DNA sequence: TTGTACGCGTTATCAG
DNA sequence: CTGATAACGCGTACAA
């Protein structure tokens, strides 16, 4: 094996494979891509040579020629919500992408629209996944301009070439209110300053679901903007003599649970904490057992994001579509 | 601008830029790389053309020609520790890499050594960062074989071409024991089943530091393998009449803090929780204020990992080295 | 100071 | 069924 001046092994090329197998270089290529019928005999010789040399096709050359880099750009948001949750998405997406033969390149939201333009123009990415997309998101414009297939997790206003995968937050809202009613609650206290976050599309969809359901179900909805540590106290003040109060938030369940534990509220019967699961609650699982949890189905959302993107990539003239994953109550 | 059959915009090439600027293609290239003096006049014409066309050099072609992809592979561990912590590393590394002109490609630990071989042989990555490396790590072998520069976060036994960046866990161990003594503790209870994790190199280095310091400082070290929820009770049993007990663990501080809150141990004077900060403790910060915390300096570790890798990449015959970042007590 | 020409390793077209 | 051969877009040695 040849070595360059730095003493690094120079990987074998398809030319090397061809020589060893006694065929032409193009034949090697066809064996790899399968875009042309090859006789069983030569195929085996080529494959043996590939194995012997440990040959892997050069990514740069392949990309240059075919305009397909095999790389999907993943735009991750800045630290705002729960980083643990985010990492689950990232890891799942990376694993699924590999399963389909793609790699994941990180693009931080900090780079913004310019970041998109860069990876698109340089041709590093042949498709994009955007996380935590808002209704009006500055990143959508350059993506649309690129013409690349993309998937957003979060629902923007327009998505001509792109598909949308997300949890069905409206349904989530209805489910929470219904459960509060079933648990005999007169009030549903929503914590986490949701009122101030209406611009976020998941929040606004969730609130729409809650408010929609509240027109039919007699549960009073209270939006709490205060600090999470004071949620238990706030809930106690709401509690009517014979009615309980349900608590819910899209995030910060751990903090509230912590506050409840610290204030002794866990032992009381007046408040019912409903939780969105998956927010790394394993650490407090002992106390969570009796807490009804909703599965936000992040694994499914991640897997769908990838498989939908692959569909857009591989299908000619594939139509983008919106897929909302239904939240589910976790039993036990 | 030309469009291909899918209706996608075909990005301009350096040839297009050259035509517009009235120079040869190579001149454009030289302006970009700066590897040859260019007259002020033509440089401006070229730069104007680049701006006008929104030109970005094609990554595939550049990589093919120069063997430098501008991509650093980042191998992230499976879900084992705190995913929130991990995400901080990942985001910081991605941001720093961009600052130096590199992109980050995710490689999941699940792919193992084969994953390394793949990204190396295909030439997608020109360098690697490995997270949570053990003393004997199967991923090290293919990395060494590749001859690519790399940085590990975590200290393997051998690292011929690679540098090591990590927190100084031995010093951390000494600091914790010293602090326990200063706080008037007769016992230091280490939770989180550290005894069973001695194979992990950060754990073994930490324990070495603790045990080393324990030879000079009169604090009895107790390794606790029980569930985190029972740590407060365990600590109470240790407490001597006039001596307190210090608690520490490399992870799971939140769980222990939670257990202390639930059992009312926070109000007691008998136990002192010493915490490794940064493990997303913001949610419980109200209660943490009086808790002495050590800064694990993850941002610095991440930044150093990138800058050290860049040094290896850009410096001819750069010698790999080990850099241990000193932990610090956080005041206030 | 600038231009010409070649090759990086593939994919894909055109002959045979 | 298979082998030459032409791009793909850029970096750089060689000429001018």
XYZ file of C-alpha atoms (C1' of nucleotides) in Angstrom:
696
model
C 0.000 0.000 0.000
C 1.376 3.402 -0.933
C 2.114 6.039 1.664
C 2.129 9.794 1.259
C 4.675 12.109 2.782
C 2.876 12.238 6.105
C 3.195 8.485 6.320
C -0.551 8.040 5.938
C -1.961 5.042 4.169
C -3.417 5.996 0.854
C -6.708 4.166 0.418
C -7.101 1.879 -2.600
C -9.157 3.135 -5.545
C -11.601 1.347 -7.786
C -8.723 1.254 -10.270
C -6.740 -0.885 -7.839
C -9.704 -3.161 -7.362
C -10.138 -3.470 -11.131
C -6.497 -4.415 -11.636
C -6.646 -7.049 -8.930
C -9.885 -8.508 -10.283
C -8.698 -8.330 -13.868
C -11.607 -6.177 -15.078
C -12.029 -2.588 -16.138
C -12.553 0.173 -13.627
C -16.075 0.849 -14.807
C -17.060 -2.726 -14.111
C -16.107 -2.229 -10.486
C -18.341 0.792 -10.389
C -21.254 -1.160 -11.821
C -20.814 -3.930 -9.322
C -21.054 -1.329 -6.576
C -24.002 0.639 -7.868
C -25.828 -2.312 -9.390
C -27.000 -0.088 -12.188
C -26.114 -2.653 -14.825
C -26.342 -6.456 -14.946
C -23.066 -8.191 -14.136
C -22.239 -11.861 -14.613
C -22.002 -13.894 -11.466
C -18.392 -14.842 -12.184
C -16.936 -11.344 -12.509
C -19.092 -10.037 -9.679
C -17.511 -12.530 -7.340
C -14.001 -11.714 -8.500
C -14.641 -8.026 -8.001
C -16.170 -8.513 -4.585
C -13.224 -10.643 -3.522
C -10.828 -7.919 -4.634
C -12.844 -5.293 -2.778
C -12.698 -7.332 0.387
C -9.018 -8.070 0.010
C -8.075 -4.430 -0.408
C -10.617 -3.138 2.074
C -11.879 -0.829 -0.605
C -14.423 1.904 0.099
C -15.498 4.257 -2.685
C -14.098 7.746 -2.278
C -16.788 10.047 -1.044
C -15.458 13.209 -2.671
C -15.251 11.706 -6.119
C -18.656 10.129 -5.791
C -20.206 13.374 -4.669
C -18.525 15.372 -7.375
C -19.740 13.060 -10.079
C -23.203 12.163 -8.841
C -24.114 15.318 -6.911
C -25.225 13.104 -4.070
C -23.107 13.384 -0.951
C -24.945 10.868 1.199
C -25.009 13.504 3.896
C -28.078 14.972 5.550
C -27.743 18.293 7.336
C -29.358 18.419 10.755
C -30.028 21.872 12.132
C -30.163 21.710 15.912
C -31.631 24.535 17.986
C -29.751 26.620 20.497
C -29.991 25.604 24.119
C -33.509 26.556 25.065
C -35.501 23.540 26.091
C -34.279 20.308 27.564
C -30.930 19.340 26.117
C -31.435 15.761 27.175
C -34.535 15.526 25.045
C -32.736 17.110 22.143
C -29.902 14.616 22.334
C -32.359 11.749 22.051
C -33.643 13.225 18.807
C -30.147 13.764 17.495
C -28.930 10.281 18.322
C -32.024 8.585 16.939
C -31.886 10.601 13.765
C -28.208 9.780 13.301
C -28.812 6.084 13.833
C -31.784 5.975 11.472
C -29.934 7.948 8.833
C -27.096 5.416 8.903
C -29.580 2.605 8.548
C -30.633 4.221 5.281
C -27.067 4.811 4.190
C -26.782 8.485 5.089
C -24.589 10.444 7.449
C -25.625 13.377 9.606
C -23.834 16.704 9.509
C -24.534 19.101 12.356
C -25.551 22.638 11.599
C -26.093 24.807 14.639
C -29.054 27.153 14.653
C -26.569 29.847 15.528
C -25.403 29.817 11.938
C -28.942 30.632 10.918
C -29.958 31.039 7.318
C -26.341 31.542 6.246
C -25.478 28.134 7.586
C -28.139 26.614 5.389
C -26.924 28.491 2.350
C -23.387 27.358 2.987
C -24.022 23.631 3.256
C -26.336 23.817 0.289
C -24.082 25.757 -2.030
C -20.980 23.793 -1.200
C -22.914 20.607 -1.823
C -22.005 18.961 1.475
C -25.619 18.126 2.185
C -28.139 16.716 -0.213
C -31.070 17.101 2.155
C -31.954 18.794 5.427
C -33.763 18.154 8.669
C -34.712 21.254 10.618
C -35.576 20.913 14.281
C -37.872 23.164 16.289
C -39.164 25.093 13.369
C -41.460 28.014 14.049
C -44.418 29.125 12.020
C -42.394 31.900 10.480
C -38.832 30.723 10.453
C -36.014 32.592 8.752
C -34.343 29.314 7.942
C -37.145 28.198 5.650
C -36.407 30.735 2.923
C -32.879 29.569 2.033
C -34.006 25.972 2.222
C -36.782 26.626 -0.243
C -34.379 28.524 -2.471
C -32.027 25.571 -2.481
C -34.673 23.264 -3.837
C -33.305 20.496 -1.656
C -35.694 18.029 -0.094
C -36.171 18.687 3.591
C -38.160 17.714 6.625
C -39.075 19.992 9.480
C -39.844 18.860 12.985
C -42.305 21.587 13.816
C -44.819 23.080 11.485
C -43.962 26.152 9.413
C -46.538 28.125 7.426
C -45.182 27.104 4.042
C -43.322 24.006 2.971
C -43.378 23.625 -0.823
C -40.610 21.044 -1.164
C -40.555 19.886 2.418
C -42.450 17.506 4.634
C -43.465 18.030 8.229
C -43.220 15.529 11.051
C -44.369 16.432 14.513
C -46.302 15.367 17.524
C -49.996 16.217 17.239
C -49.979 18.993 19.789
C -53.643 19.856 19.338
C -54.606 16.336 20.194
C -52.225 16.539 23.137
C -54.092 19.580 24.385
C -57.451 17.821 24.132
C -56.101 14.712 25.837
C -54.776 16.670 28.778
C -58.013 18.520 29.343
C -60.067 15.343 29.028
C -57.869 13.553 31.516
C -58.110 16.423 33.962
C -61.878 16.070 33.771
C -61.746 12.319 34.257
C -59.538 12.791 37.304
C -62.243 14.960 38.805
C -60.436 18.256 38.417
C -62.223 21.576 38.227
C -59.080 23.402 37.172
C -56.248 22.738 34.796
C -53.166 24.741 35.650
C -50.770 25.075 32.733
C -47.310 26.056 33.891
C -44.187 27.133 32.029
C -45.230 30.597 30.824
C -47.084 29.138 27.877
C -48.932 32.374 27.315
C -45.678 34.116 26.485
C -44.639 31.326 24.182
C -47.620 31.437 21.850
C -45.301 32.341 19.016
C -43.818 28.882 19.266
C -45.821 26.685 17.026
C -45.997 23.655 19.302
C -47.227 25.846 22.138
C -49.857 27.579 20.075
C -51.129 24.291 18.692
C -51.230 22.789 22.158
C -53.147 25.748 23.554
C -55.529 25.641 20.622
C -56.243 22.010 21.455
C -56.803 22.804 25.108
C -59.061 25.766 24.400
C -60.950 23.835 21.797
C -61.688 21.023 24.224
C -62.548 23.458 27.001
C -65.603 24.546 25.060
C -67.179 21.156 25.638
C -65.623 20.005 28.881
C -66.211 21.860 32.171
C -62.638 22.362 33.269
C -61.328 25.874 33.882
C -57.967 26.520 32.272
C -55.447 28.682 34.109
C -52.255 29.830 32.439
C -49.522 30.291 34.992
C -46.543 32.504 34.224
C -44.913 32.317 37.623
C -41.739 30.489 38.574
C -42.024 26.722 38.506
C -41.020 26.415 42.133
C -44.236 28.165 43.146
C -46.549 26.009 41.087
C -47.556 23.747 44.000
C -48.533 26.727 46.140
C -50.422 28.243 43.265
C -52.270 24.984 42.734
C -53.226 24.755 46.376
C -54.858 28.157 46.208
C -56.990 27.051 43.270
C -58.217 23.860 44.875
C -61.958 23.933 45.548
C -63.366 21.901 48.457
C -64.454 18.882 46.504
C -62.557 19.328 43.260
C -58.924 18.723 42.509
C -56.541 20.651 40.305
C -54.585 19.184 37.416
C -51.100 20.437 36.555
C -49.483 20.242 33.167
C -46.704 21.845 31.189
C -44.861 21.138 27.970
C -41.594 21.173 29.866
C -40.267 21.624 33.354
C -42.152 18.688 34.816
C -39.072 17.720 36.750
C -38.811 21.116 38.366
C -42.455 21.076 39.375
C -42.206 17.564 40.641
C -39.185 18.612 42.609
C -41.033 21.563 44.062
C -43.922 19.286 44.999
C -41.596 16.870 46.696
C -39.900 19.657 48.613
C -43.194 21.196 49.742
C -44.815 17.923 50.637
C -47.449 18.347 47.954
C -46.847 14.871 46.620
C -48.650 13.359 49.557
C -51.701 15.531 49.097
C -54.733 14.556 47.135
C -55.680 17.988 45.908
C -53.395 18.185 42.924
C -52.851 15.840 40.018
C -49.690 16.187 38.020
C -50.035 15.111 34.430
C -46.693 14.744 32.748
C -45.278 14.689 29.295
C -42.948 11.711 29.490
C -39.521 11.193 28.057
C -38.092 14.322 29.600
C -35.508 12.178 31.368
C -37.742 11.468 34.307
C -36.005 8.212 35.090
C -34.243 9.862 37.998
C -37.514 10.544 39.753
C -39.338 7.483 38.519
C -39.945 6.177 42.000
C -42.228 9.092 42.691
C -43.626 9.208 39.202
C -45.226 5.792 39.258
C -48.663 7.133 40.102
C -48.341 10.087 37.727
C -50.198 9.691 34.425
C -47.750 10.280 31.612
C -48.148 10.985 27.940
C -45.650 9.486 25.545
C -44.381 12.287 23.288
C -43.125 9.573 20.942
C -39.863 11.218 20.118
C -38.323 8.042 18.776
C -41.153 7.683 16.287
C -40.948 11.323 15.306
C -37.206 10.991 14.708
C -37.548 7.796 12.725
C -40.351 9.235 10.638
C -38.356 12.380 9.938
C -35.572 10.293 8.467
C -37.696 7.809 6.553
C -39.833 10.587 5.124
C -36.736 12.447 4.002
C -35.392 9.301 2.405
C -38.682 8.919 0.582
C -38.353 12.458 -0.770
C -34.781 11.716 -1.810
C -35.402 8.429 -3.524
C -38.828 8.932 -5.062
C -39.022 10.937 -8.248
C -41.463 13.835 -7.873
C -42.404 12.787 -4.350
C -45.029 15.031 -2.848
C -44.194 16.530 0.539
C -46.704 15.833 3.267
C -47.565 16.548 6.865
C -47.440 13.703 9.362
C -48.638 14.241 12.905
C -47.836 11.537 15.402
C -50.545 10.860 17.972
C -49.536 11.199 21.616
C -50.466 8.253 23.826
C -51.111 7.701 27.482
C -48.489 5.499 29.044
C -50.022 2.931 31.340
C -48.250 1.619 34.431
C -28.847 30.235 -13.675
C -29.151 26.769 -15.129
C -31.620 24.240 -13.788
C -31.364 20.485 -13.860
C -34.229 18.131 -14.608
C -35.564 18.266 -11.069
C -35.827 22.027 -11.387
C -33.051 22.573 -8.881
C -30.727 25.525 -9.156
C -27.310 24.435 -10.233
C -24.738 26.322 -8.188
C -22.174 28.450 -10.032
C -18.651 27.078 -10.452
C -15.303 28.783 -10.251
C -15.436 28.711 -14.049
C -18.532 30.922 -13.961
C -16.809 33.294 -11.580
C -13.756 33.408 -13.829
C -15.840 34.285 -16.889
C -17.653 37.059 -15.080
C -14.424 38.495 -13.710
C -12.599 38.096 -17.012
C -9.823 35.932 -15.596
C -8.870 32.285 -15.794
C -10.369 29.654 -13.541
C -7.088 29.065 -11.744
C -6.903 32.704 -10.762
C -10.202 32.360 -8.976
C -8.810 29.358 -7.173
C -5.691 31.258 -6.166
C -7.747 34.135 -4.840
C -9.648 31.678 -2.667
C -6.717 29.701 -1.342
C -4.301 32.601 -1.188
C -1.492 30.297 -2.236
C -0.152 32.761 -4.748
C 0.126 36.576 -4.794
C -2.681 38.291 -6.708
C -2.808 41.908 -7.797
C -5.208 44.107 -5.919
C -7.168 44.923 -9.065
C -7.968 41.388 -10.177
C -8.587 40.256 -6.642
C -11.319 42.825 -6.312
C -12.886 41.862 -9.618
C -12.883 38.219 -8.626
C -14.311 38.916 -5.202
C -17.046 41.037 -6.731
C -17.941 38.221 -9.116
C -17.981 35.722 -6.249
C -20.348 37.933 -4.323
C -22.552 38.586 -7.312
C -22.987 34.924 -8.113
C -23.122 33.823 -4.513
C -20.359 31.391 -5.294
C -19.255 28.719 -2.831
C -16.528 26.237 -3.805
C -17.881 22.748 -4.386
C -17.032 20.585 -1.443
C -16.774 17.314 -3.368
C -14.346 18.667 -5.914
C -12.266 20.378 -3.290
C -12.097 17.234 -1.197
C -11.253 15.053 -4.151
C -8.437 17.300 -5.192
C -6.974 18.298 -1.842
C -7.843 15.248 0.269
C -9.162 17.616 2.901
C -12.891 17.470 3.420
C -13.214 20.143 6.064
C -15.230 17.651 8.071
C -14.435 16.363 11.541
C -16.066 13.137 12.668
C -17.507 13.251 16.166
C -18.169 9.902 17.781
C -20.874 10.282 20.406
C -21.478 7.624 23.049
C -24.652 5.638 23.484
C -27.165 6.858 26.013
C -25.519 6.046 29.307
C -24.857 9.138 31.303
C -26.670 12.439 31.207
C -27.815 13.240 27.698
C -28.193 16.886 28.589
C -24.519 17.084 29.433
C -23.619 15.287 26.252
C -25.605 17.718 24.134
C -23.683 20.620 25.596
C -20.444 19.014 24.459
C -21.844 18.300 21.022
C -23.188 21.794 20.472
C -20.058 23.488 21.733
C -17.840 21.303 19.614
C -19.959 21.981 16.546
C -19.854 25.724 17.135
C -16.116 25.780 17.733
C -15.443 23.613 14.717
C -17.340 26.066 12.514
C -15.347 28.902 13.963
C -12.248 27.145 12.638
C -13.867 26.395 9.303
C -14.800 22.774 9.912
C -18.082 20.897 9.971
C -19.051 18.114 12.353
C -20.264 14.750 11.151
C -21.960 12.546 13.706
C -20.808 8.986 14.156
C -22.757 7.019 16.726
C -20.817 4.761 19.053
C -23.229 2.054 17.980
C -21.338 1.836 14.702
C -18.235 1.059 16.688
C -14.900 0.494 15.057
C -16.530 -0.167 11.692
C -18.028 3.278 11.749
C -14.580 4.747 12.142
C -13.185 2.666 9.328
C -16.016 3.730 7.071
C -15.696 7.491 7.490
C -11.941 7.179 7.229
C -11.768 5.049 4.113
C -14.427 6.965 2.250
C -12.599 10.155 3.078
C -15.592 11.989 4.530
C -13.668 12.955 7.627
C -10.153 14.304 7.828
C -9.966 14.116 11.606
C -11.829 12.649 14.542
C -12.996 13.509 18.013
C -13.870 10.556 20.206
C -15.997 11.135 23.279
C -15.989 9.056 26.457
C -12.989 7.016 25.553
C -12.040 4.185 27.860
C -8.555 3.048 28.759
C -8.875 0.132 26.392
C -11.224 1.221 23.669
C -11.892 -0.825 20.562
C -12.342 2.375 18.588
C -8.747 3.430 19.066
C -7.283 0.719 16.837
C -8.972 1.749 13.574
C -8.267 5.378 14.324
C -4.586 4.665 14.752
C -4.603 2.563 11.592
C -6.110 5.449 9.667
C -3.275 7.733 10.581
C -5.730 10.596 10.887
C -5.215 13.204 13.567
C -7.630 12.776 16.427
C -8.520 13.968 19.876
C -10.066 11.878 22.594
C -12.111 13.223 25.455
C -11.128 10.614 27.987
C -7.727 9.074 28.372
C -6.852 5.859 26.510
C -3.728 3.824 27.197
C -2.103 4.620 23.858
C -2.481 7.614 21.600
C 0.378 7.765 19.069
C -1.175 10.254 16.664
C -3.862 11.598 18.951
C -4.158 14.176 21.685
C -6.134 13.875 24.880
C -8.314 16.535 26.450
C -10.122 15.855 29.678
C -11.000 17.129 33.072
C -8.315 16.382 35.635
C -10.268 13.740 37.498
C -7.485 12.956 39.935
C -7.390 16.550 41.027
C -11.173 16.442 41.279
C -10.910 13.520 43.663
C -8.420 15.353 45.852
C -10.518 18.520 45.833
C -13.621 16.686 46.974
C -11.883 14.956 49.837
C -10.219 18.163 50.934
C -13.487 20.014 50.901
C -15.197 17.292 52.886
C -12.517 17.757 55.523
C -12.885 21.515 55.522
C -16.630 21.149 55.982
C -15.964 19.126 59.103
C -16.952 15.773 57.717
C -15.674 12.508 59.095
C -17.049 10.541 56.163
C -17.198 10.995 52.424
C -19.952 8.942 50.835
C -19.407 8.392 47.125
C -22.608 7.368 45.415
C -23.367 6.104 41.918
C -21.850 2.606 42.083
C -18.382 3.967 41.377
C -16.806 0.748 42.547
C -18.419 -1.115 39.677
C -17.353 1.523 37.204
C -13.647 1.346 37.841
C -13.131 0.228 34.278
C -14.231 3.672 33.177
C -11.178 5.793 33.006
C -12.684 8.949 34.489
C -13.999 6.956 37.445
C -10.737 5.185 38.083
C -8.782 8.420 37.903
C -11.250 10.124 40.227
C -11.041 7.299 42.754
C -7.273 7.316 42.530
C -7.334 10.983 43.405
C -9.657 10.409 46.336
C -7.673 7.492 47.676
C -4.431 9.339 47.228
C -5.670 12.298 49.242
C -7.207 10.022 51.869
C -3.731 8.935 52.898
C -3.012 12.380 54.261
C -6.443 13.642 55.208
C -8.511 12.005 57.961
C -11.757 11.453 56.090
C -13.158 7.953 55.736
C -14.248 7.129 52.209
C -17.350 4.990 51.711
C -18.275 3.672 48.301
C -22.010 3.269 48.017
C -23.488 0.910 45.453
C -27.104 1.232 46.510
C -29.910 3.025 44.707
C -29.599 6.792 44.647
C -32.938 7.244 46.352
C -31.566 5.650 49.486
C -28.432 7.760 49.691
C -29.857 10.206 52.269
C -30.842 7.367 54.595
C -27.466 5.763 54.143
C -25.771 9.046 54.964
C -27.834 9.482 58.115
C -26.672 6.134 59.393
C -23.040 7.165 58.918
C -23.349 10.468 60.725
C -21.358 10.552 63.952
C -22.506 12.761 66.843
C -20.267 15.696 66.141
C -19.152 15.032 62.585
C -21.027 15.504 59.355
C -21.025 13.363 56.235
C -20.190 14.629 52.760
C -21.917 13.227 49.679
C -20.502 13.206 46.200
C -20.942 11.394 42.914
C -19.788 11.891 39.363
C -23.400 11.834 38.217
C -26.881 11.529 39.604
C -26.605 14.609 41.811
C -30.105 15.595 40.781
C -31.543 12.286 41.864
C -29.828 12.470 45.223
C -30.872 16.053 45.711
C -34.380 15.002 44.845
C -34.281 12.196 47.362
C -32.979 14.593 49.987
C -35.783 17.017 49.280
C -38.377 14.280 49.473
C -37.032 12.915 52.743
C -36.530 16.280 54.355
C -32.783 15.797 54.517
C -32.132 19.190 52.998
C -33.070 20.892 56.227
C -30.707 18.793 58.286
C -27.199 19.767 59.164
C -25.720 16.307 59.228
C -25.039 15.882 55.537
C -23.222 18.065 53.051
C -23.891 17.507 49.380
C -20.965 18.409 47.167
C -21.981 18.590 43.535
C -20.380 18.419 40.168
C -22.040 21.334 38.411
C -23.266 21.651 34.897
C -25.435 18.578 35.060
C -28.429 20.748 34.236
C -29.068 21.668 37.823
C -30.725 24.931 36.888
C -34.094 23.405 37.615
C -33.228 22.904 41.241
C -31.009 25.925 41.631
C -33.170 27.418 44.348
C -32.210 24.616 46.633
C -28.691 24.348 45.346
C -27.581 27.810 46.317
C -25.918 26.629 49.528
C -24.444 23.545 47.853
C -20.746 23.802 46.973
C -20.332 23.004 43.302
C -17.360 22.133 41.174
C -17.237 23.416 37.641
C -16.487 20.480 35.340
C -15.539 23.036 32.685
C -17.176 21.250 29.830
C -17.148 24.300 27.614
C -13.389 24.606 27.997
C -12.884 20.903 27.388
C -14.967 21.108 24.215
C -13.189 24.192 22.946
C -9.788 22.716 23.698
C -10.684 19.492 21.941
C -11.441 21.401 18.770
C -8.539 23.831 18.918
C -6.097 21.034 19.689
C -7.406 19.028 16.757
C -7.043 22.049 14.515
C -3.483 22.413 15.698
C -2.769 18.800 14.749
C -4.393 19.394 11.367
C -2.632 22.593 10.478
C 0.787 22.068 12.006
C 3.227 19.900 10.127
C 4.522 17.104 12.355
C 2.585 18.344 15.339
C 3.196 16.270 18.432
C 0.105 14.946 20.176
C -0.222 15.872 23.813
C -2.314 15.396 26.905
C -4.180 18.374 28.329
C -5.994 18.071 31.632
C -8.321 20.885 32.561
C -8.387 21.777 36.235
C -11.757 21.619 37.972
C -12.712 24.682 39.972
C -14.965 25.456 42.873
C -17.843 27.663 41.883
C -18.442 30.393 44.409
C -21.887 31.800 45.161
C 1.443 38.801 -12.136
C -1.430 35.532 -14.776
C -2.859 31.566 -17.922
C -2.657 26.451 -19.466
C -3.080 21.868 -18.568
C -3.461 17.884 -15.859
C -5.362 14.736 -12.492
C -7.994 13.598 -8.138
C -11.739 8.852 -8.281
C -16.115 8.440 -9.510
C -20.498 7.860 -12.480
C -22.587 7.336 -16.791
C -22.680 7.293 -21.843
C -21.329 5.124 -25.931
C -19.415 1.449 -28.394
C -18.387 -3.372 -28.973
C -22.393 -8.743 -20.745
C -18.117 -5.620 -20.675
C -14.418 -1.975 -21.861
C -12.924 2.594 -23.168
C -13.866 7.410 -22.349
C -15.871 11.797 -21.119
C -17.207 14.722 -17.661
C -17.834 16.506 -12.497
C -15.150 21.279 -10.190
C -11.151 22.376 -8.148
C -5.886 22.824 -6.836
C -1.414 23.339 -8.363
C 3.007 22.474 -11.172
C 4.655 24.394 -15.215
C 4.895 28.082 -18.704
C 4.764 32.688 -20.146
